[in-house]
């Protein structure tokens, strides 16, 4: 297991961040091992032809199914809503001694099958750093950037939900629901099934990064060179790669099909604009139905910044549950 020990200062410095660089690298990993990630089969099928136009051999060699992927390829984001251009610039400016150290670790840990390719990389560290950054940038431009508005909406919804958990129940409520392998005990965050050495956080806090391509895994960055980071699967990622959920017929007869559809869709929490885009409805129509659900006690709403997120209440959940027996 891996244990992160918190001080009081660390508990106050937990923050969330969204990273297009992390999403890009995670998507490349999904492409490289898609048979082990059935959630993304629809996305892989849709992107296969585009992916075939990319040269991602360097990234594939450095993302074994088990083993170490160099952290310099995904430095923890410094901003809460990072820009891809800023993140890829950090990759391109990685000190070459760190590039060398992390390439060697990736090559040697758990008999990485990409070792021959990594040996070639080690002969020209500066050129390798640029090549890998170019591969990431091409993957971003081709595979992720066109869908970024939808992806970032899921990330924002997850962050809003987790922020509410933190407000209502503190770190225990947040971490006990974040991932099945995480447990919060006293001042310690324990990650079972993880083999990295533990770390004393000593006041720098913990960065939490949701990822739509992270399922079902948890990723931790504990190297003292970097900000301590946990990357976890974002709630609601499956709705990006599958058809929108249909309401049960009894619920549709009770509420009307559109209103029932929106009630079922409120997991994870969503905004009026997100639901309108997902279901092809007018904003005014969605707003009217959400207002009715809120007035009936089936949904609640909370403002986060400039957005209002709706979610099912316990009563709303009971109604959905009853309609499916």
Protein backbone atom coordinates (compact mmCIF):
# COMPACT_ATOMS: atom_id res chain seq x y z
CA UNK A 1 0.00 0.00 0.00
CA UNK A 2 0.92 3.68 -0.29
CA UNK A 3 0.26 6.05 2.61
CA UNK A 4 0.09 9.85 2.41
CA UNK A 5 0.29 11.50 5.83
CA UNK A 6 -1.46 14.84 6.25
CA UNK A 7 -0.73 17.71 8.57
CA UNK A 8 -3.44 20.22 9.46
CA UNK A 9 -2.03 22.49 6.78
CA UNK A 10 -2.36 19.76 4.15
CA UNK A 11 -6.01 19.23 5.02
CA UNK A 12 -6.60 22.91 4.28
CA UNK A 13 -4.65 22.82 1.00
CA UNK A 14 -6.43 20.04 -0.86
CA UNK A 15 -7.53 21.37 -4.24
CA UNK A 16 -8.95 20.12 -7.53
CA UNK A 17 -7.59 20.58 -11.02
CA UNK A 18 -8.54 19.64 -14.57
CA UNK A 19 -5.77 18.79 -17.01
CA UNK A 20 -6.03 18.39 -20.81
CA UNK A 21 -2.51 16.93 -20.77
CA UNK A 22 -3.53 14.16 -18.35
CA UNK A 23 -6.62 13.43 -20.44
CA UNK A 24 -4.52 13.16 -23.58
CA UNK A 25 -2.01 10.77 -22.05
CA UNK A 26 -4.78 8.71 -20.48
CA UNK A 27 -6.56 8.48 -23.83
CA UNK A 28 -3.35 7.23 -25.48
CA UNK A 29 -3.12 4.57 -22.76
CA UNK A 30 -6.71 3.53 -23.51
CA UNK A 31 -5.85 3.16 -27.21
CA UNK A 32 -2.78 1.10 -26.37
CA UNK A 33 -4.69 -1.33 -24.12
CA UNK A 34 -8.31 -1.02 -25.24
CA UNK A 35 -9.15 -4.69 -24.74
CA UNK A 36 -8.72 -4.16 -21.01
CA UNK A 37 -10.92 -1.02 -20.95
CA UNK A 38 -14.41 -2.00 -22.20
CA UNK A 39 -15.98 1.26 -21.03
CA UNK A 40 -14.21 3.04 -23.89
CA UNK A 41 -14.96 0.60 -26.71
CA UNK A 42 -17.31 3.06 -28.44
CA UNK A 43 -14.73 5.86 -28.22
CA UNK A 44 -11.95 3.59 -29.51
CA UNK A 45 -14.10 2.49 -32.43
CA UNK A 46 -14.89 6.10 -33.30
CA UNK A 47 -11.24 7.18 -33.15
CA UNK A 48 -9.52 4.17 -34.73
CA UNK A 49 -9.06 5.72 -38.18
CA UNK A 50 -7.77 9.00 -36.77
CA UNK A 51 -5.43 7.22 -34.36
CA UNK A 52 -3.97 5.25 -37.27
CA UNK A 53 -2.67 8.51 -38.74
CA UNK A 54 -0.58 9.26 -35.62
CA UNK A 55 2.90 8.04 -34.72
CA UNK A 56 2.63 7.27 -30.99
CA UNK A 57 5.36 4.64 -30.71
CA UNK A 58 7.31 6.60 -28.13
CA UNK A 59 4.30 7.08 -25.85
CA UNK A 60 3.25 3.46 -26.25
CA UNK A 61 6.73 2.28 -25.19
CA UNK A 62 6.53 4.45 -22.06
CA UNK A 63 3.02 3.36 -21.05
CA UNK A 64 3.30 -0.34 -20.27
CA UNK A 65 0.19 -2.03 -18.93
CA UNK A 66 2.04 -2.50 -15.64
CA UNK A 67 5.11 -0.56 -14.64
CA UNK A 68 6.24 3.04 -14.53
CA UNK A 69 5.24 5.82 -16.91
CA UNK A 70 7.56 8.85 -16.66
CA UNK A 71 6.04 11.62 -14.57
CA UNK A 72 7.63 14.33 -16.70
CA UNK A 73 5.08 13.49 -19.42
CA UNK A 74 2.24 14.47 -17.08
CA UNK A 75 3.47 17.03 -14.54
CA UNK A 76 0.67 17.86 -12.08
CA UNK A 77 -1.19 20.97 -13.30
CA UNK A 78 -0.37 24.19 -11.48
CA UNK A 79 -3.65 25.90 -12.33
CA UNK A 80 -7.10 24.64 -11.40
CA UNK A 81 -8.12 24.78 -15.07
CA UNK A 82 -4.86 24.19 -16.91
CA UNK A 83 -4.29 25.14 -20.55
CA UNK A 84 -2.80 22.53 -22.86
CA UNK A 85 -0.28 24.99 -24.29
CA UNK A 86 1.04 25.73 -20.81
CA UNK A 87 1.25 22.07 -19.87
CA UNK A 88 3.04 20.92 -23.02
CA UNK A 89 5.54 23.76 -22.61
CA UNK A 90 6.43 22.29 -19.21
CA UNK A 91 7.06 18.91 -20.84
CA UNK A 92 9.36 20.51 -23.42
CA UNK A 93 11.36 22.25 -20.67
CA UNK A 94 11.91 19.19 -18.48
CA UNK A 95 15.56 19.01 -17.31
CA UNK A 96 17.38 16.35 -19.34
CA UNK A 97 18.74 14.58 -16.27
CA UNK A 98 15.16 13.99 -15.14
CA UNK A 99 14.24 12.75 -18.61
CA UNK A 100 17.11 10.26 -18.42
CA UNK A 101 16.27 9.07 -14.89
CA UNK A 102 12.61 8.48 -15.62
CA UNK A 103 13.24 6.81 -18.98
CA UNK A 104 15.61 4.35 -17.33
CA UNK A 105 13.12 3.58 -14.58
CA UNK A 106 10.36 2.98 -17.14
CA UNK A 107 12.67 0.68 -19.11
CA UNK A 108 13.83 -1.38 -16.15
CA UNK A 109 10.69 -1.67 -14.03
CA UNK A 110 8.73 -4.93 -14.44
CA UNK A 111 10.41 -5.90 -17.72
CA UNK A 112 8.83 -3.22 -19.87
CA UNK A 113 8.35 -4.67 -23.39
CA UNK A 114 9.15 -1.21 -24.76
CA UNK A 115 12.76 -1.45 -23.52
CA UNK A 116 14.37 -1.58 -27.03
CA UNK A 117 12.56 1.61 -28.05
CA UNK A 118 13.54 3.31 -24.78
CA UNK A 119 17.20 2.39 -25.33
CA UNK A 120 17.05 4.28 -28.62
CA UNK A 121 15.49 7.25 -26.83
CA UNK A 122 18.34 7.39 -24.33
CA UNK A 123 20.86 8.06 -27.11
CA UNK A 124 19.40 11.53 -27.79
CA UNK A 125 17.68 12.94 -24.72
CA UNK A 126 16.94 16.37 -26.16
CA UNK A 127 15.54 14.92 -29.36
CA UNK A 128 13.51 12.37 -27.38
CA UNK A 129 11.98 15.06 -25.20
CA UNK A 130 10.85 16.97 -28.29
CA UNK A 131 9.61 13.84 -30.04
CA UNK A 132 7.49 12.80 -27.06
CA UNK A 133 6.05 16.30 -26.70
CA UNK A 134 5.22 16.28 -30.41
CA UNK A 135 3.45 12.91 -30.05
CA UNK A 136 1.40 14.22 -27.13
CA UNK A 137 0.51 17.39 -29.03
CA UNK A 138 -0.61 15.46 -32.09
CA UNK A 139 -2.75 13.17 -29.91
CA UNK A 140 -4.32 16.20 -28.23
CA UNK A 141 -5.09 17.96 -31.51
CA UNK A 142 -6.49 14.86 -33.22
CA UNK A 143 -8.20 12.88 -30.48
CA UNK A 144 -9.08 15.13 -27.55
CA UNK A 145 -9.34 18.81 -28.51
CA UNK A 146 -12.45 18.37 -30.74
CA UNK A 147 -14.30 16.78 -27.79
CA UNK A 148 -12.81 18.98 -25.07
CA UNK A 149 -15.99 21.02 -24.40
CA UNK A 150 -17.88 17.80 -23.60
CA UNK A 151 -14.99 16.26 -21.65
CA UNK A 152 -14.37 19.38 -19.59
CA UNK A 153 -18.07 19.58 -18.74
CA UNK A 154 -17.90 16.13 -17.13
CA UNK A 155 -14.76 17.16 -15.24
CA UNK A 156 -16.43 20.34 -13.99
CA UNK A 157 -19.49 18.38 -12.86
CA UNK A 158 -17.29 15.95 -10.96
CA UNK A 159 -15.32 18.72 -9.28
CA UNK A 160 -18.55 20.42 -8.22
CA UNK A 161 -19.85 17.17 -6.74
CA UNK A 162 -16.59 16.40 -4.91
CA UNK A 163 -16.42 19.94 -3.59
CA UNK A 164 -19.87 19.49 -2.09
CA UNK A 165 -18.76 16.22 -0.48
CA UNK A 166 -15.78 17.97 1.05
CA UNK A 167 -17.99 20.77 2.36
CA UNK A 168 -20.62 18.44 3.82
CA UNK A 169 -18.46 15.66 5.26
CA UNK A 170 -14.81 16.69 5.19
CA UNK A 171 -11.93 14.57 3.94
CA UNK A 172 -13.46 11.32 5.20
CA UNK A 173 -16.57 11.76 3.05
CA UNK A 174 -14.49 12.80 0.05
CA UNK A 175 -11.90 10.04 0.10
CA UNK A 176 -14.20 7.19 1.09
CA UNK A 177 -16.18 7.78 -2.11
CA UNK A 178 -13.35 8.75 -4.46
CA UNK A 179 -12.08 5.28 -5.38
CA UNK A 180 -12.54 1.74 -3.99
CA UNK A 181 -8.83 1.45 -3.18
CA UNK A 182 -8.70 4.64 -1.08
CA UNK A 183 -9.32 4.82 2.67
CA UNK A 184 -9.08 7.77 5.06
CA UNK A 185 -7.89 6.97 8.59
CA UNK A 186 -7.16 9.75 11.07
CA UNK A 187 -4.56 11.85 9.23
CA UNK A 188 -3.63 9.26 6.61
CA UNK A 189 -4.82 8.59 3.08
CA UNK A 190 -4.20 4.90 2.35
CA UNK A 191 -4.12 3.53 -1.18
CA UNK A 192 -4.26 -0.25 -1.20
CA UNK A 193 -2.99 -2.09 -4.30
CA UNK A 194 -0.42 0.64 -4.83
CA UNK A 195 3.29 0.06 -4.53
CA UNK A 196 4.83 3.55 -4.43
CA UNK A 197 6.60 4.59 -1.20
CA UNK A 198 4.57 6.66 1.24
CA UNK A 199 5.05 10.40 1.66
CA UNK A 200 4.76 13.01 4.35
CA UNK A 201 2.93 15.92 2.75
CA UNK A 202 4.36 18.54 5.16
CA UNK A 203 2.05 21.36 4.19
CA UNK A 204 2.00 21.28 0.38
CA UNK A 205 -1.48 19.72 0.26
CA UNK A 206 -2.87 17.26 -2.25
CA UNK A 207 -3.99 17.89 -5.82
CA UNK A 208 -7.03 15.88 -6.95
CA UNK A 209 -7.49 15.48 -10.71
CA UNK A 210 -10.60 13.79 -12.19
CA UNK A 211 -10.15 11.99 -15.50
CA UNK A 212 -12.73 10.75 -17.98
CA UNK A 213 -10.18 8.27 -19.38
CA UNK A 214 -8.96 7.12 -15.96
CA UNK A 215 -11.51 4.35 -15.26
CA UNK A 216 -11.08 1.98 -13.48
CA UNK A 217 -7.65 2.97 -12.20
CA UNK A 218 -6.18 5.31 -9.64
CA UNK A 219 -2.90 7.11 -10.37
CA UNK A 220 -0.74 8.70 -7.67
CA UNK A 221 2.22 11.04 -8.08
CA UNK A 222 4.35 10.81 -4.93
CA UNK A 223 7.82 11.65 -6.24
CA UNK A 224 9.13 14.52 -4.05
CA UNK A 225 9.99 16.47 -7.22
CA UNK A 226 6.30 16.96 -7.97
CA UNK A 227 3.18 18.23 -6.24
CA UNK A 228 1.50 15.21 -4.55
CA UNK A 229 -1.36 14.24 -6.84
CA UNK A 230 -4.16 11.69 -7.12
CA UNK A 231 -5.83 11.13 -10.50
CA UNK A 232 -9.16 9.31 -10.20
CA UNK A 233 -12.05 8.33 -12.53
CA UNK A 234 -14.54 11.15 -13.01
CA UNK A 235 -18.17 10.41 -12.27
CA UNK A 236 -20.34 10.29 -15.36
CA UNK A 237 -17.56 9.54 -17.84
CA UNK A 238 -19.58 6.65 -19.26
CA UNK A 239 -22.22 9.04 -20.57
CA UNK A 240 -19.68 10.38 -23.08
CA UNK A 241 -19.21 6.99 -24.72
CA UNK A 242 -22.69 5.51 -24.55
CA UNK A 243 -26.23 6.45 -25.45
CA UNK A 244 -28.08 8.72 -23.07
CA UNK A 245 -30.00 6.75 -20.42
CA UNK A 246 -33.67 6.22 -21.14
CA UNK A 247 -36.18 6.65 -18.33
CA UNK A 248 -38.20 3.64 -17.16
CA UNK A 249 -41.67 3.56 -18.77
CA UNK A 250 -43.57 3.87 -15.45
CA UNK A 251 -41.57 7.01 -14.63
CA UNK A 252 -42.17 8.44 -18.10
CA UNK A 253 -45.92 7.87 -17.73
CA UNK A 254 -45.88 9.62 -14.34
CA UNK A 255 -43.76 12.66 -15.17
CA UNK A 256 -43.76 12.82 -18.95
CA UNK A 257 -40.89 11.40 -20.99
CA UNK A 258 -38.75 14.55 -21.20
CA UNK A 259 -39.03 15.37 -17.50
CA UNK A 260 -38.37 11.74 -16.54
CA UNK A 261 -35.35 11.67 -18.86
CA UNK A 262 -33.86 14.71 -17.17
CA UNK A 263 -34.45 13.29 -13.69
CA UNK A 264 -32.64 10.08 -14.66
CA UNK A 265 -29.83 12.14 -16.21
CA UNK A 266 -28.99 13.94 -12.95
CA UNK A 267 -26.30 11.46 -12.01
CA UNK A 268 -23.76 12.99 -11.87
CA UNK A 269 -25.03 16.53 -11.24
CA UNK A 270 -25.45 18.57 -14.42
CA UNK A 271 -26.13 22.09 -15.61
CA UNK A 272 -29.01 23.27 -17.77
CA UNK A 273 -26.69 23.90 -20.73
CA UNK A 274 -25.04 20.47 -20.42
CA UNK A 275 -28.40 18.69 -20.43
CA UNK A 276 -29.65 20.78 -23.34
CA UNK A 277 -26.58 19.85 -25.39
CA UNK A 278 -26.74 16.19 -24.41
CA UNK A 279 -30.41 15.73 -25.34
CA UNK A 280 -30.76 18.29 -28.11
CA UNK A 281 -33.34 20.36 -26.20
CA UNK A 282 -33.87 24.08 -25.96
CA UNK A 283 -32.36 25.74 -22.90
CA UNK A 284 -35.76 27.15 -21.92
CA UNK A 285 -37.33 23.68 -22.11
CA UNK A 286 -34.69 22.13 -19.88
CA UNK A 287 -34.88 25.05 -17.44
CA UNK A 288 -38.65 24.68 -17.16
CA UNK A 289 -38.46 20.95 -16.44
CA UNK A 290 -35.62 21.30 -13.94
CA UNK A 291 -37.54 24.03 -12.15
CA UNK A 292 -40.53 21.70 -11.87
CA UNK A 293 -38.38 18.86 -10.53
CA UNK A 294 -36.82 21.24 -8.03
CA UNK A 295 -40.23 22.52 -6.94
CA UNK A 296 -41.46 18.96 -6.38
CA UNK A 297 -38.47 18.11 -4.21
CA UNK A 298 -37.05 15.62 -6.71
CA UNK A 299 -33.97 17.69 -7.55
CA UNK A 300 -31.82 20.20 -5.75
CA UNK A 301 -29.59 22.91 -7.17
CA UNK A 302 -26.35 24.56 -6.13
CA UNK A 303 -24.42 27.43 -7.66
CA UNK A 304 -20.71 26.88 -8.36
CA UNK A 305 -19.11 30.00 -9.79
CA UNK A 306 -21.24 31.04 -12.75
CA UNK A 307 -22.94 27.66 -13.10
CA UNK A 308 -25.92 26.07 -11.36
CA UNK A 309 -25.68 22.29 -10.96
CA UNK A 310 -28.80 20.18 -10.48
CA UNK A 311 -28.79 16.77 -8.81
CA UNK A 312 -31.38 14.26 -7.64
CA UNK A 313 -32.51 14.44 -4.05
CA UNK A 314 -33.04 11.33 -1.94
CA UNK A 315 -36.75 11.59 -2.76
CA UNK A 316 -35.91 11.83 -6.46
CA UNK A 317 -33.69 8.78 -6.20
CA UNK A 318 -36.45 6.86 -4.41
CA UNK A 319 -38.87 7.70 -7.20
CA UNK A 320 -36.40 6.47 -9.83
CA UNK A 321 -35.72 3.31 -7.83
CA UNK A 322 -39.41 2.58 -7.33
CA UNK A 323 -40.08 2.93 -11.07
CA UNK A 324 -37.66 0.11 -11.83
CA UNK A 325 -38.84 -2.10 -8.98
